[in-house]
Short mmCIF file of C-alpha atoms in Angstrom, two decimals:
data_model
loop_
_atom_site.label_atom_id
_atom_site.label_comp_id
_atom_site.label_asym_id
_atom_site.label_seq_id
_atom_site.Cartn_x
_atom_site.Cartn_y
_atom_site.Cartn_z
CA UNK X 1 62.99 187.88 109.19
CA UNK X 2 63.52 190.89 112.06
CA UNK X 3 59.50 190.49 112.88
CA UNK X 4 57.50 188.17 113.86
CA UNK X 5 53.55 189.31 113.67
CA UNK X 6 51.33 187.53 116.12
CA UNK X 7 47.30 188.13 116.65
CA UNK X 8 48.70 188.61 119.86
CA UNK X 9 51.25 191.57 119.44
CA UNK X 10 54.34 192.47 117.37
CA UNK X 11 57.12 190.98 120.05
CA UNK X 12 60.18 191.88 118.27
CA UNK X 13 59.14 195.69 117.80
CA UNK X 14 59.29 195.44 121.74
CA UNK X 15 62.60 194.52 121.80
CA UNK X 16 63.38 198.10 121.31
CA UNK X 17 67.47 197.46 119.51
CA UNK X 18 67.52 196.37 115.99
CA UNK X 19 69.35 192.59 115.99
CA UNK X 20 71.59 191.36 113.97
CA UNK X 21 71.08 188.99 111.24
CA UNK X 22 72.50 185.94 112.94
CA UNK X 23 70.35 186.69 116.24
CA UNK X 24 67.49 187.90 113.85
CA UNK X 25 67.39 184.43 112.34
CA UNK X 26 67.74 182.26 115.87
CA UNK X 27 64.81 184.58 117.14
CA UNK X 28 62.54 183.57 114.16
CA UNK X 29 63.09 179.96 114.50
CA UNK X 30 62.81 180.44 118.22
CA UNK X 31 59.60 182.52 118.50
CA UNK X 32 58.45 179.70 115.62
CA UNK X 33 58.98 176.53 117.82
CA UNK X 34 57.61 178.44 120.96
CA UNK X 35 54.25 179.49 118.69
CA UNK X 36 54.19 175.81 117.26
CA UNK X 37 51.20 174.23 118.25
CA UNK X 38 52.80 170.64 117.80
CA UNK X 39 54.97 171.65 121.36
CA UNK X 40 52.61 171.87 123.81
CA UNK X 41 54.63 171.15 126.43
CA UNK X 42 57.98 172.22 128.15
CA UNK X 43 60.34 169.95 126.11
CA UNK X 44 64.23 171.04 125.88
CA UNK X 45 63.61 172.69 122.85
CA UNK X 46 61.23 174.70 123.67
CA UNK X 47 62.69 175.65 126.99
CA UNK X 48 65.64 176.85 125.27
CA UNK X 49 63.59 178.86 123.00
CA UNK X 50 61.43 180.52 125.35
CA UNK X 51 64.56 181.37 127.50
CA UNK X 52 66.23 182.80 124.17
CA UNK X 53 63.05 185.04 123.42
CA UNK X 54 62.59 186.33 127.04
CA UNK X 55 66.34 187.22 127.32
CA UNK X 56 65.51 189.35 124.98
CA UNK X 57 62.61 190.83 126.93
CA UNK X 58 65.86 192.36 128.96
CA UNK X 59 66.90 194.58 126.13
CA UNK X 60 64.02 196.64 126.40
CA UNK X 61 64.79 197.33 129.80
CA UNK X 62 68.30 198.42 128.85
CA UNK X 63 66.55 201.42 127.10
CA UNK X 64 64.64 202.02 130.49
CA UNK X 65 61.46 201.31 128.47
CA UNK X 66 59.65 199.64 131.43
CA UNK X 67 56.13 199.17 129.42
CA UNK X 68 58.08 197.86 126.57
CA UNK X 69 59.67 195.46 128.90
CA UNK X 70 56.56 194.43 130.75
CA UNK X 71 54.49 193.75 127.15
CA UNK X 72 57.67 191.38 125.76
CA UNK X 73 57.42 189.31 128.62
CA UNK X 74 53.62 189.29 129.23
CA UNK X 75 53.47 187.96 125.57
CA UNK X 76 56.36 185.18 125.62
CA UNK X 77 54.91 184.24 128.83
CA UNK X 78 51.09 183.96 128.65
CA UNK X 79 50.70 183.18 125.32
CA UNK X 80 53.63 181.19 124.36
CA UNK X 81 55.38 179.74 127.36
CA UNK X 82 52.86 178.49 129.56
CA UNK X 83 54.40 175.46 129.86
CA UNK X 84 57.81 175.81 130.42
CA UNK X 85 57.78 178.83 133.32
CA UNK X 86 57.03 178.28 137.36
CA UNK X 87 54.24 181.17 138.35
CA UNK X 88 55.49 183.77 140.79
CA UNK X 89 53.51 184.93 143.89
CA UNK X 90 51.18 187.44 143.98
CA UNK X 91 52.98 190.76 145.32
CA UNK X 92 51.13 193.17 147.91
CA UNK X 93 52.20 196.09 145.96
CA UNK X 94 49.85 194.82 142.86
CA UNK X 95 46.19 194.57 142.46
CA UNK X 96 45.39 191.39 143.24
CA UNK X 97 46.64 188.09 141.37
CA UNK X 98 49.31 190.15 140.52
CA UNK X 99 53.31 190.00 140.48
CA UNK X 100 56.11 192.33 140.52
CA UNK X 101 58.36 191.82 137.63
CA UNK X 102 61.41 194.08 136.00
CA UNK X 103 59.63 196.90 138.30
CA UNK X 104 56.49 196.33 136.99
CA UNK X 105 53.07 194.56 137.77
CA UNK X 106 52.22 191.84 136.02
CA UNK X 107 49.77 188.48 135.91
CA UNK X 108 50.88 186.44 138.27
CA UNK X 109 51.96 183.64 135.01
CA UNK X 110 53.77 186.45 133.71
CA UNK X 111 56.21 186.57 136.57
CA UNK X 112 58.42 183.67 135.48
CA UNK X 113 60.92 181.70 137.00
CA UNK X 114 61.00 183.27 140.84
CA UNK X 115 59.11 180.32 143.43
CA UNK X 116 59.75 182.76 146.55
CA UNK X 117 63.49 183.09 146.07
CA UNK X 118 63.98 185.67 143.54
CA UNK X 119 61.71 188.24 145.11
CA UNK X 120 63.41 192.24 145.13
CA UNK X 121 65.00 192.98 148.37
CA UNK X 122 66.51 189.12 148.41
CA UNK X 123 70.29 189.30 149.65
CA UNK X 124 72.62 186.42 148.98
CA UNK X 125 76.61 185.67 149.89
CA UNK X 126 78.28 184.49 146.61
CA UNK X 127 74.87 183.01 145.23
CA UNK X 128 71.44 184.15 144.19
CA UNK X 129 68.73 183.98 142.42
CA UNK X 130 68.65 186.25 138.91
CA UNK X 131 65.00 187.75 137.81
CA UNK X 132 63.89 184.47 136.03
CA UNK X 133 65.68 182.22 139.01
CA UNK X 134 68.68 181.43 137.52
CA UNK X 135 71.19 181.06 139.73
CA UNK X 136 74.50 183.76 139.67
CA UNK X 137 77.72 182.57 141.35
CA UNK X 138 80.62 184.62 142.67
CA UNK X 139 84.03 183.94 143.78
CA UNK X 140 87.45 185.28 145.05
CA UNK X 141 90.63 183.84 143.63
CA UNK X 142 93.54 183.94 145.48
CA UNK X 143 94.57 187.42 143.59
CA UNK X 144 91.48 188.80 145.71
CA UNK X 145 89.20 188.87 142.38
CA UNK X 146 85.84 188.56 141.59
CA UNK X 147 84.94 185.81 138.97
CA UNK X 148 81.36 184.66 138.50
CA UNK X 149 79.59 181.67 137.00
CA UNK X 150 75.86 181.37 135.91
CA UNK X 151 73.26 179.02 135.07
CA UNK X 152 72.46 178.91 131.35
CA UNK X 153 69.05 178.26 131.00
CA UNK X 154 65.88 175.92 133.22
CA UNK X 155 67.83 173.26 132.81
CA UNK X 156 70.25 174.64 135.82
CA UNK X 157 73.55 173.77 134.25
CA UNK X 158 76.63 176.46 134.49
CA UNK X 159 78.32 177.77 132.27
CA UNK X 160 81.72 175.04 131.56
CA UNK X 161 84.04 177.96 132.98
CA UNK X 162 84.07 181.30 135.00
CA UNK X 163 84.49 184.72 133.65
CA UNK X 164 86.37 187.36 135.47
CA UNK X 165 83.43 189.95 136.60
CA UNK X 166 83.33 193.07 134.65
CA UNK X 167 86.28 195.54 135.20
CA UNK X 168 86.64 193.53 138.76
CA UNK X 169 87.97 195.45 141.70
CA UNK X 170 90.71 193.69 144.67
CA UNK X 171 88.13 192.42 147.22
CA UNK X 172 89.18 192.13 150.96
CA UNK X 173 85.97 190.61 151.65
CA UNK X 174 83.36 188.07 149.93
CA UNK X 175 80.82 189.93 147.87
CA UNK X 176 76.80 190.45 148.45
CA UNK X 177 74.27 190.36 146.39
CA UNK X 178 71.10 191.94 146.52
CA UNK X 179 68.04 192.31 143.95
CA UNK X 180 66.81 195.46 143.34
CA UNK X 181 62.81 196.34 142.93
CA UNK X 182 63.39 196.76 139.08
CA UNK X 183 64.70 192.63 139.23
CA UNK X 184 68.21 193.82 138.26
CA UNK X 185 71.02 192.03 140.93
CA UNK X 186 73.48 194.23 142.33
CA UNK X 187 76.86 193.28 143.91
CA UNK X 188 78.67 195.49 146.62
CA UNK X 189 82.01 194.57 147.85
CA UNK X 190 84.79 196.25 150.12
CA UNK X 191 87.87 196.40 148.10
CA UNK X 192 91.39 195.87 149.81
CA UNK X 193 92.01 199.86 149.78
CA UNK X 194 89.30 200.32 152.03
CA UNK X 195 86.54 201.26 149.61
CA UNK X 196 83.09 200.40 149.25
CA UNK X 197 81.88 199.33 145.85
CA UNK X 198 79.25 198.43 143.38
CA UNK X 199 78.17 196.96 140.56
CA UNK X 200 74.64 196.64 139.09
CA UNK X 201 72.86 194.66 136.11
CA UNK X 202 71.94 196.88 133.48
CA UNK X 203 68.67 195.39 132.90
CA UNK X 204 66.95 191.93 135.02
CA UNK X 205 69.05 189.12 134.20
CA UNK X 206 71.75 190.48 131.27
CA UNK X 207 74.86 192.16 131.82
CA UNK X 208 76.94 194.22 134.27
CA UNK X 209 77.77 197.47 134.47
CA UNK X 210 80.90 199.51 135.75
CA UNK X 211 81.96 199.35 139.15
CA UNK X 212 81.63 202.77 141.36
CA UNK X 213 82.61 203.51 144.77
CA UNK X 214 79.91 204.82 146.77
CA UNK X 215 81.74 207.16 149.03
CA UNK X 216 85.82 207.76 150.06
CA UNK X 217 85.57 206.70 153.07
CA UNK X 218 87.50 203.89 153.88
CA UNK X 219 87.09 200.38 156.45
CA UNK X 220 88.44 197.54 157.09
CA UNK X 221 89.14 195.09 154.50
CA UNK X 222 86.46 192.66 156.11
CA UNK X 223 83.07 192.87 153.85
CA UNK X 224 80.00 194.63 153.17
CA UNK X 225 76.25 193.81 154.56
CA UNK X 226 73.39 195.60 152.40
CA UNK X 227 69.71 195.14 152.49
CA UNK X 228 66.68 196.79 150.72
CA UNK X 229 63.74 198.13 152.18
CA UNK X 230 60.05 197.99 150.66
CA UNK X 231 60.46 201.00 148.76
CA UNK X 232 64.13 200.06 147.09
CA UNK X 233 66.03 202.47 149.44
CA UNK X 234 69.51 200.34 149.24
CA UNK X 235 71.36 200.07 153.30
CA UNK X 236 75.05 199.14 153.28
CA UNK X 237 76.99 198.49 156.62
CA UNK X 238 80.84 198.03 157.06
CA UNK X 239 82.81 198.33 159.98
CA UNK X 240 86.05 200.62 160.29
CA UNK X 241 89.56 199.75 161.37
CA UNK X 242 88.34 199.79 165.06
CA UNK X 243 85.56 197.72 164.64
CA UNK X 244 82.73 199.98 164.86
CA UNK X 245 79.82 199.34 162.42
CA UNK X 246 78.93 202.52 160.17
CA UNK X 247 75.66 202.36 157.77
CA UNK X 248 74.67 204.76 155.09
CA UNK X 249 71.43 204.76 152.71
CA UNK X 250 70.71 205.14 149.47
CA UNK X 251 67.30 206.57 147.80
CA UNK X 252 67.00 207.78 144.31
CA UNK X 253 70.88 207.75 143.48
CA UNK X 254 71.82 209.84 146.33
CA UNK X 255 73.53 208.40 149.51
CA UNK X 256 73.16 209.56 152.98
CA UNK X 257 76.29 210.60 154.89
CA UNK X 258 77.77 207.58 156.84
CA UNK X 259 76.22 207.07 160.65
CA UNK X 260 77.88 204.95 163.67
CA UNK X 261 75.79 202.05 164.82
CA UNK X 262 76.54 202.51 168.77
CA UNK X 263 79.16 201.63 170.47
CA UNK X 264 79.51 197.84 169.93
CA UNK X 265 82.77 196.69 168.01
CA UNK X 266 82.97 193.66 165.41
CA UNK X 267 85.51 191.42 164.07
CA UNK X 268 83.28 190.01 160.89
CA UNK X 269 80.92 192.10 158.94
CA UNK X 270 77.17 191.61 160.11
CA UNK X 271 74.33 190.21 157.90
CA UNK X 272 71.50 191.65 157.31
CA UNK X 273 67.58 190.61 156.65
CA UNK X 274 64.30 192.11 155.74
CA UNK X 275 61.47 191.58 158.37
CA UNK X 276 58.10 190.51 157.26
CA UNK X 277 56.94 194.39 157.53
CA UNK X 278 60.27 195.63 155.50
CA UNK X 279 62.69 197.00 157.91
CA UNK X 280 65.52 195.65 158.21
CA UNK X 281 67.93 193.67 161.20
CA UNK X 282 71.29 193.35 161.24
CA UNK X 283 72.60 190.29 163.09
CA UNK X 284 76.37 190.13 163.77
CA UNK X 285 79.05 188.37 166.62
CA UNK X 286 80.78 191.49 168.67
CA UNK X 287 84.71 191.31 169.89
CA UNK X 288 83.32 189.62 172.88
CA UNK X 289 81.54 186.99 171.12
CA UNK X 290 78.22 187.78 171.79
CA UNK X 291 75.05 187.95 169.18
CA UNK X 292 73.70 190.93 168.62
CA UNK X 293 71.23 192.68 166.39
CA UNK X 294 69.66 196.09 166.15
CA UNK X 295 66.81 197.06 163.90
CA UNK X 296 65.33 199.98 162.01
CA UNK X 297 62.28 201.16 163.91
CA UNK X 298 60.28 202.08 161.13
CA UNK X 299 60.75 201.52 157.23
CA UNK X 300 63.80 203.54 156.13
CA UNK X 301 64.07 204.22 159.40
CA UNK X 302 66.88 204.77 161.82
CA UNK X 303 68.77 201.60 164.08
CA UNK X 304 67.70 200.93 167.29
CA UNK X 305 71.29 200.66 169.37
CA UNK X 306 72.34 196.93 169.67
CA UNK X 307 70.77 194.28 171.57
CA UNK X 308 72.54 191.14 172.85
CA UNK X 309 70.23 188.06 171.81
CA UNK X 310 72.85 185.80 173.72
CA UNK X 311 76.24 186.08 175.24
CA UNK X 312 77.50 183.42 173.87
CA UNK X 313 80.51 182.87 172.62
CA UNK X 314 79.72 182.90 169.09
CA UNK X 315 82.19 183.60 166.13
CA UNK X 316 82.06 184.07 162.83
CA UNK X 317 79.25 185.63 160.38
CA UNK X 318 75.16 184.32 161.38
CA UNK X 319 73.41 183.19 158.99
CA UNK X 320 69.14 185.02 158.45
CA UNK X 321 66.27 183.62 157.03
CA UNK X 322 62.59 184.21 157.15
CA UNK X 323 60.08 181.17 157.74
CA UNK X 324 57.39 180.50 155.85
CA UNK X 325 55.23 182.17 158.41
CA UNK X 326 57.28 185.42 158.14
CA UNK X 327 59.69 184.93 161.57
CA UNK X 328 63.16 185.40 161.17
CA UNK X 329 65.13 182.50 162.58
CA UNK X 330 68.76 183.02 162.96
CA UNK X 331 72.02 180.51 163.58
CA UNK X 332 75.38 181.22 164.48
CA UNK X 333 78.15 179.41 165.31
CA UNK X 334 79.87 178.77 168.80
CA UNK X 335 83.23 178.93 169.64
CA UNK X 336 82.85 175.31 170.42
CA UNK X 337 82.17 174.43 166.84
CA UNK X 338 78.75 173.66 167.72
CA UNK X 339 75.68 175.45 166.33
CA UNK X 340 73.07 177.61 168.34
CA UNK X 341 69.36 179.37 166.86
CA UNK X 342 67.32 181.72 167.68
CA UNK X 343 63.75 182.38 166.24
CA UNK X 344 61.21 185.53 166.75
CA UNK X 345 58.01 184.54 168.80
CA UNK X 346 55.89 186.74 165.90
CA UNK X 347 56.84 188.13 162.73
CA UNK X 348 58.44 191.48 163.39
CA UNK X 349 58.35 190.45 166.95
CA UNK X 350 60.58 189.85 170.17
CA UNK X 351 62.97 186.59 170.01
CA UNK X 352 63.02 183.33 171.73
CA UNK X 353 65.95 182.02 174.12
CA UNK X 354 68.95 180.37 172.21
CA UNK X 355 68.54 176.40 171.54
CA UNK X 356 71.78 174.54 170.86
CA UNK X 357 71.92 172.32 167.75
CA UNK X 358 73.65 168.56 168.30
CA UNK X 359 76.94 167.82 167.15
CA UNK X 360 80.19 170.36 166.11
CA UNK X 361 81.25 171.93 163.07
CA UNK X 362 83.67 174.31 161.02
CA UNK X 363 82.97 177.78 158.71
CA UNK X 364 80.15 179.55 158.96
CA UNK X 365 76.39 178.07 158.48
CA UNK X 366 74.36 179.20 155.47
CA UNK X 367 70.61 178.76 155.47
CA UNK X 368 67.69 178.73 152.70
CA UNK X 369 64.08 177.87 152.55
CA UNK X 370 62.97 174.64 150.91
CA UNK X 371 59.80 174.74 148.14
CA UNK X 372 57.47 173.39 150.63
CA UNK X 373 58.31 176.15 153.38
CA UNK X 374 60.92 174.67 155.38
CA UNK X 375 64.12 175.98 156.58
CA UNK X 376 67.21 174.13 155.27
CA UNK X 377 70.34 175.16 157.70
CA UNK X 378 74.13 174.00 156.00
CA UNK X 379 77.25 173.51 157.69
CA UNK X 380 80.89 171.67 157.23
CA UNK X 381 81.77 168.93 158.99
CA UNK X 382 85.08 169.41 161.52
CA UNK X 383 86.32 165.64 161.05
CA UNK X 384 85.13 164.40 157.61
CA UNK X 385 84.83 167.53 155.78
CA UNK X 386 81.53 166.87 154.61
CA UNK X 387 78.70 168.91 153.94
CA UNK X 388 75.72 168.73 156.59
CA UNK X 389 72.54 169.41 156.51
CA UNK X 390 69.13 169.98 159.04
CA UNK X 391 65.66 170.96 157.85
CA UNK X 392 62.47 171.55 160.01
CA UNK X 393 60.13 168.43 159.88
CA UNK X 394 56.79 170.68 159.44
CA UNK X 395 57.22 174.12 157.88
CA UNK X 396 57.82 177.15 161.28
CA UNK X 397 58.41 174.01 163.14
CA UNK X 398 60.87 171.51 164.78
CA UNK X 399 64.09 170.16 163.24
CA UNK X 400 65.20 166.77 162.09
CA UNK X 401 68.02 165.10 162.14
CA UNK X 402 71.67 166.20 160.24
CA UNK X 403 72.25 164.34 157.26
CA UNK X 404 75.47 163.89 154.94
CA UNK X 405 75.53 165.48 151.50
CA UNK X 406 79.05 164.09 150.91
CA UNK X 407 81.61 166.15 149.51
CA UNK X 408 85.51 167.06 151.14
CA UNK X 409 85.43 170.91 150.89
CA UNK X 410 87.58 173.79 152.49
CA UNK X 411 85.23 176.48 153.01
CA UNK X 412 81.62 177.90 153.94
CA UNK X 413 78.94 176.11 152.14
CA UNK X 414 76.75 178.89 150.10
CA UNK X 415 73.15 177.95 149.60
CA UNK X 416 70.60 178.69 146.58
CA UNK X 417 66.84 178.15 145.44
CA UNK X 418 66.74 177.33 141.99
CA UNK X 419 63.84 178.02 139.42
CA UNK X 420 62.20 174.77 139.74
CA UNK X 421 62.27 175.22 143.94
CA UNK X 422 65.13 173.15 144.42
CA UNK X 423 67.98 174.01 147.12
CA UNK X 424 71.20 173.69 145.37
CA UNK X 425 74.54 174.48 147.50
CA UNK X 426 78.22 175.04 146.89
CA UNK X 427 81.81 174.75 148.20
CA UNK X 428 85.35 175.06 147.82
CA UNK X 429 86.60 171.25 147.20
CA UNK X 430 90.41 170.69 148.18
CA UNK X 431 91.44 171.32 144.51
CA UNK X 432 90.56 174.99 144.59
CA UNK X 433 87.79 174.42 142.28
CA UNK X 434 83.73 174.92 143.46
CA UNK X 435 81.63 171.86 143.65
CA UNK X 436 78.26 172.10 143.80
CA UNK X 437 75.11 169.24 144.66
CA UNK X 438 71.59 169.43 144.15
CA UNK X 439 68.06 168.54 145.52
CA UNK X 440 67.19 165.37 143.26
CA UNK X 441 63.93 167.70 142.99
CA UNK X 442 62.12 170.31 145.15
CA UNK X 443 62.05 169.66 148.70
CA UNK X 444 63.56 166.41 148.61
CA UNK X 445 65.76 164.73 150.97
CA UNK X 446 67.83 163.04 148.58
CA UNK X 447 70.37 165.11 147.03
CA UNK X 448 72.69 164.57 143.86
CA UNK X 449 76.30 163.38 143.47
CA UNK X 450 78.88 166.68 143.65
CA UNK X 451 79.87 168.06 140.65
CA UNK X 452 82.44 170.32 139.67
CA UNK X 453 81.98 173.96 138.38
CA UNK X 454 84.19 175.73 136.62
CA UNK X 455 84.98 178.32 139.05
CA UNK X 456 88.10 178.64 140.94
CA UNK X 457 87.68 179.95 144.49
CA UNK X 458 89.19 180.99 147.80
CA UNK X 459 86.48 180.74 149.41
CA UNK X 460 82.34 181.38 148.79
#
């Protein structure tokens, strides 16, 4: 029971590893429920299955068998799993209807699982999207290590408890995330002796593999910012002991040697975010509290020197996201706890005045962008605690109102899109542990009670 003939293709002689006999057997009664034609739609059986049988799409890509990879999923997906998988966009580097998936191009039904947020070059703080839109988590206990957390299937649930990451390092800063063209996530993260390091999926959605430190130069024990261009050149920024901001860029395994950013000193770690054309801005709060962001003039290009997009005073880390029309849009916090934004007039354009936000608040703000194309901005309350929330009314538009999500939490809320569309964001309760509340579906206002994950945390 290893293979399982269809008219459609041999699937498991795709998989490219022989399984074992237990995994042989749950494939066979997988692939036999997904091929029943008495399921014809997306129950929880058949979810489960079809996420069991494309998991195993991922094997193929350990080999680096990228046709091999592209078939397994192309048949689980178009002729089996209809149903029970969310169509990805079309991608601009495919012939038309189109998607990019594992690297590759695909039908547009074959690219499961993504709705926008799971798209290569998307960078996330302690959450993000994985190649079929499950959600990874990451946090620091108080030891300074990385554990991590991840959703289990369409269903969205985590795992009941969180596993220490892979050979973790000692971070001094909270880890990023970015995906790479291929769909595989990678994590960078300054560890407390200075050093800049990595870790990387070995194939779209399955394991890690070893960390490695990208150069020996040290910086301060304050984070990393990364960002990928079009072409899946990998940018990393850190600032040194005096504040300065250093970047250095990698292309086909090889990095470039490590280049000041001008003469503009930082206390936090900038952010970075991919323009509509590619390149890449970095946004970040200088010693003197003002926002400012420099850009690469061309893709893979050099940084422009920095730019003040208002004096503020700001503190603390921005937060970057693209609207649905393509302009970034940009909030930072004051030192007045209230919240300011900033929006581009035109995608890959010049930028608008600042525009306070009403009312105060505490950690940094954390943004995402909501199924039907609006922004969603996050922050903590400073009196109750709470976890806040604004969204435009009309997609590239006007905001509404803040509203509650509940909660009593102790750090930065962290924000992610979820397979089915849905926003679903997470915090540090008062018992250490990460709580987490979800859209009651995509785009809605309404939002579910807090539950508790099992992750312990210093902070997201």
């Amino acid at each position: 029971m290893n293979r399982i003939s269809t008219p459609q293709g041999n699937l498991a002689s795709m998989i490219g590893k022989p399984l074992s006999m237990a995994r042989s057997v749950l494939f066979c009664l997988a692939s036999f429920l997904i091929s029943s034609q008495a399921v014809a739609e997306c129950s929880h059986g058949k979810g489960f299955a079809c996420w069991f049988v494309i998991s195993h799409c991922a094997i193929a890509g350990v080999t680096g068998d990228r046709n091999a990879y592209a078939n397994c999923v192309s048949l689980a997906s178009n002729n089996w799993c209809t149903e029970c998988i969310v169509p990805g966009p079309a991608d601009p580097n495919c012939p038309p209807g189109s998607g990019m998936q594992g690297g590759v191009c695909l039908p547009v039904s074959a690219v499961f699982g993504l709705k926008g947020a799971s798209l290569p070059g998307y960078v996330g703080r302690s959450v993000a999207p994985n190649a079929d839109g499950r959600l990874e988590l990451l946090g620091i206990d108080q030891a300074g290590r990385i554990a991590h957390n991840w959703q289990s299937g369409g269903a969205g649930l985590f795992q009941p408890s969180s596993y220490p990451f892979p050979g973790s390092v000692s971070a001094a800063g909270f880890p990023v995330m970015v995906m790479r063209l291929d769909g595989r996530l990678e994590v960078l993260v300054a560890s407390r002796s200075g050093l800049i390091t990595r870790s990387a999926q070995l194939a779209p959605n399955v394991n890690w593999g070893d960390w490695t430190t990208i150069s020996q130069r040290r910086f301060a024990p304050s984070g990393v910012a990364a960002g990928v261009s079009p072409d899946d050149q990998l940018v990393v920024a850190a600032i040194d002991a005096a504040g300065y901001l250093w970047t250095s860029q990698e292309q086909n395994g090889v990095w470039s040697q490590w280049q000041q950013l001008g003469s503009e000193k930082f206390k936090a770690v900038p952010v970075m975010a991919s323009n509509a054309d590619g390149r890449l801005e970095i946004f970040g709060v200088s010693t003197n509290g003002a926002l400012m962001h420099a850009w690469q003039t061309g893709s893979d290009g050099d940084f422009t020197q920095w730019q003040a997009l208002s004096q503020g005073p700001f503190t603390g880390v921005p937060a970057v996201m693209r609207n649905l029309d393509q302009r970034l849009e940009v909030f930072a916090s004051r030192m007045d706890g209230t919240l300011s934004h900033a929006w581009q007039v035109a995608p890959n354009g010049g930028w608008s005045n600042e525009a306070p936000t009403p009312g105060t608040h505490k950690f940094d703000p954390a943004m995402n962008i909501n199924q039907d194309g609006t922004l969603s901005v996050f922050v903590v309350g400073v009196n109750d605690q709470a976890v806040w929330t604004r969204r435009q009314a009309q997609p590239n538009g006007s905001w509404d109102d803040w509203k509650s999500l509940g909660g009593v939490v102790k750090s930065a809320p962290a924000v992610g899109r979820n397979a089915d569309g849905s926003l679903q964001v997470f915090a540090v309760g008062q018992d250490g542990m990460v709580w987490s509340s979800r859209q009651e579906s995509p785009s809605a206002t309404t939002w579910k009670q807090w539950m508790r994950l099992g992750l312990v945390s210093a902070g997201l």
